[in-house]
Coordinates of C-alpha atoms in Angstrom, one line a residue:
M63 CA 12.1 1.5 -5.7
R64 CA 10.4 2.9 -2.7
G65 CA 10.7 1.8 0.9
R66 CA 13.3 1.3 3.5
H67 CA 12.5 -2.4 3.4
N68 CA 13.5 -2.5 -0.3
L69 CA 16.8 -0.7 0.6
L70 CA 17.5 -3.3 3.2
N71 CA 16.8 -6.0 0.5
V72 CA 19.3 -4.3 -1.9
L73 CA 21.9 -4.2 0.8
A74 CA 21.5 -7.8 1.7
A75 CA 21.6 -8.9 -1.9
S76 CA 24.7 -6.8 -2.5
A77 CA 26.4 -8.3 0.5
L78 CA 25.7 -11.8 -0.7
A79 CA 26.7 -10.9 -4.3
G80 CA 30.0 -9.5 -3.0
L81 CA 30.7 -12.7 -1.1
A82 CA 30.0 -14.6 -4.3
G83 CA 32.5 -12.4 -6.2
V84 CA 30.1 -10.4 -8.3
P85 CA 31.8 -7.2 -9.5
V86 CA 30.7 -4.0 -7.8
E87 CA 29.8 -2.4 -11.2
A88 CA 27.4 -5.3 -11.9
M89 CA 25.8 -4.9 -8.5
R90 CA 25.4 -1.1 -9.1
Q91 CA 23.8 -1.7 -12.6
V92 CA 21.2 -4.1 -11.1
A93 CA 20.5 -1.8 -8.1
T94 CA 19.9 1.2 -10.2
T95 CA 17.8 -0.4 -12.9
F96 CA 15.7 -3.0 -11.0
T97 CA 12.2 -1.6 -10.9
G98 CA 10.8 -4.1 -8.4
V99 CA 8.4 -7.1 -8.4
E100 CA 4.8 -7.2 -9.6
H101 CA 2.2 -6.3 -6.9
R102 CA 4.9 -5.1 -4.5
L103 CA 4.7 -1.3 -4.3
E104 CA 4.5 -1.4 -8.1
L105 CA 3.8 1.9 -9.8
V106 CA 0.9 1.3 -12.1
R107 CA 0.6 4.7 -13.6
E108 CA 0.6 8.5 -13.0
L109 CA -2.7 10.2 -14.0
N110 CA -3.4 13.9 -13.5
G111 CA -0.5 14.2 -11.1
V112 CA -1.6 11.2 -8.9
R113 CA 0.6 8.1 -8.7
W114 CA -1.2 4.8 -8.4
Y115 CA 0.6 1.9 -6.6
D116 CA -0.2 -1.8 -6.4
D117 CA 0.9 -3.5 -3.2
S118 CA -1.7 -6.3 -3.3
I119 CA 0.9 -8.6 -1.8
A120 CA 0.4 -6.8 1.6
T121 CA -2.0 -9.4 3.1
A122 CA -1.3 -8.6 6.7
P123 CA -1.4 -5.3 8.6
E124 CA 2.4 -5.2 9.2
R125 CA 3.0 -5.6 5.4
S126 CA 0.9 -2.5 4.8
L127 CA 2.9 -0.6 7.4
A128 CA 6.0 -1.0 5.4
A129 CA 4.2 0.4 2.3
L130 CA 2.8 3.3 4.3
R131 CA 6.2 4.2 5.6
S132 CA 7.5 4.3 2.0
F133 CA 5.8 7.6 1.2
E134 CA 6.1 11.2 2.3
E135 CA 3.3 12.3 0.0
P136 CA -0.3 12.3 1.2
I137 CA -1.9 8.9 0.6
V138 CA -5.3 7.7 -0.4
L139 CA -5.2 4.2 1.0
L140 CA -7.3 1.2 -0.2
A141 CA -7.4 -1.3 2.6
G142 CA -9.5 -4.4 3.0
G143 CA -10.1 -7.9 1.9
R144 CA -10.4 -10.8 4.4
D145 CA -9.1 -10.3 8.0
K146 CA -6.5 -12.9 9.2
K147 CA -7.3 -12.0 12.9
L148 CA -4.0 -10.2 13.3
P149 CA -3.5 -7.0 15.4
W150 CA -4.5 -3.8 13.6
G151 CA -3.6 -1.2 16.2
E152 CA -0.2 -0.1 14.8
F153 CA -1.7 -0.1 11.3
A154 CA -4.5 2.2 12.5
D155 CA -2.1 4.6 14.2
E156 CA 0.1 4.8 11.1
T157 CA -2.9 5.3 8.9
V158 CA -4.0 8.2 11.0
R159 CA -0.5 9.7 10.8
R160 CA 0.2 9.2 7.1
V161 CA -3.1 8.7 5.1
R162 CA -5.3 11.6 4.0
Q163 CA -8.2 9.4 2.9
L164 CA -8.9 5.7 3.8
I165 CA -11.2 3.7 1.6
A166 CA -12.0 0.4 3.3
F167 CA -13.4 -2.4 1.2
G168 CA -14.3 -6.1 1.3
E169 CA -15.2 -8.3 4.3
A170 CA -12.7 -6.6 6.6
G171 CA -13.6 -3.0 5.4
P172 CA -16.0 -2.2 8.3
M173 CA -13.6 -3.6 10.9
I174 CA -10.6 -1.7 9.4
A175 CA -12.7 1.6 9.3
R176 CA -13.7 1.1 12.9
V177 CA -10.2 0.3 14.1
V178 CA -8.7 3.4 12.3
Q179 CA -11.5 5.7 13.6
N180 CA -10.7 4.5 17.1
S181 CA -7.0 4.9 16.7
Q182 CA -5.2 5.6 20.0
F183 CA -2.9 8.0 18.1
A184 CA -5.8 10.1 17.0
I185 CA -7.3 10.1 20.4
R186 CA -4.1 11.3 22.0
N187 CA -3.0 13.7 19.3
S188 CA -4.5 16.6 17.5
Q189 CA -1.9 16.7 14.7
F190 CA -2.7 14.0 12.2
R191 CA -3.3 13.8 8.4
L192 CA -6.5 11.6 8.2
E193 CA -9.4 13.6 6.8
G194 CA -11.9 10.9 6.0
V195 CA -12.8 7.2 6.0
T196 CA -15.1 5.8 3.3
R197 CA -16.5 2.3 3.4
V198 CA -17.3 0.5 0.1
G199 CA -18.1 -3.1 -0.8
T200 CA -15.7 -3.9 -3.6
L201 CA -12.3 -3.1 -5.1
E202 CA -14.1 -1.6 -8.1
E203 CA -16.0 0.8 -5.9
A204 CA -12.8 1.6 -3.9
V205 CA -10.9 2.6 -7.1
A206 CA -13.8 4.7 -8.3
V207 CA -13.9 6.6 -4.9
A208 CA -10.1 7.0 -4.9
A209 CA -10.2 8.5 -8.4
R210 CA -12.7 11.1 -7.1
L211 CA -10.8 11.9 -3.9
A212 CA -7.2 11.9 -5.0
R213 CA -5.5 15.2 -5.6
P214 CA -2.4 16.0 -7.7
A215 CA 0.9 15.2 -6.0
E216 CA -0.8 12.4 -3.9
V217 CA -0.4 8.7 -4.0
V218 CA -3.3 6.1 -4.3
L219 CA -2.0 3.0 -2.7
L220 CA -3.6 -0.5 -2.7
S221 CA -2.1 -2.1 0.3
P222 CA -5.0 -4.1 1.7
G223 CA -3.6 -5.6 4.9
G224 CA -6.1 -8.4 4.4
T225 CA -6.1 -11.5 2.1
S226 CA -7.9 -11.4 -1.2
F227 CA -10.0 -14.5 -0.6
D228 CA -13.2 -12.7 0.0
A229 CA -13.4 -11.8 -3.7
F230 CA -10.4 -13.1 -5.6
R231 CA -8.4 -16.3 -6.1
D232 CA -5.2 -14.8 -4.7
F233 CA -3.3 -11.5 -4.2
A234 CA -2.1 -11.6 -7.9
E235 CA -5.6 -11.7 -9.3
R236 CA -6.6 -8.8 -7.0
G237 CA -3.6 -6.8 -8.0
D238 CA -4.2 -7.5 -11.7
R239 CA -7.8 -6.3 -11.3
F240 CA -6.6 -3.2 -9.6
K241 CA -4.2 -2.5 -12.4
E242 CA -6.9 -3.1 -15.0
L243 CA -9.2 -0.6 -13.2
V244 CA -6.5 2.0 -12.8
L245 CA -5.4 1.7 -16.5
G246 CA -9.0 2.1 -17.5
L247 CA -9.4 5.5 -15.7

């Protein structure tokens, strides 16, 4: 599993299991074989050297930050959905630092693209990774653009930062649709 936040979860679970008397070997077995939870930095597939991850549960900018910080590889980020009127500044700065291509979709797409393009980090620094921002209307369009832009050894990450309610019943339906699209590539 990727992400410092997941490591902290494993440590907390291990501490509680230890207090409950669970043998260390049983904890080790679970920690080394648990692959994670659906729609939470879930590896969907690797195709042509590109790894596709579903983090549809990330319905707030700070949730997407944890996902972004889980990768060293260049990222093609799919962000969007419906804005919950939360601050996007730190998300924008981290996107400029870690993401090679941003694909902004849904109701919040134009706002996310604008905030990232106006990132204070980018304004103050000349060393950053972001090469481009693409605005599209739908998740389907976002996946199609990502498939064209992604390069081998990169990650395509659906970590929207917004809710799914502009186009889907919930984050799970959005994540399922993402996986369906990715598996159909």
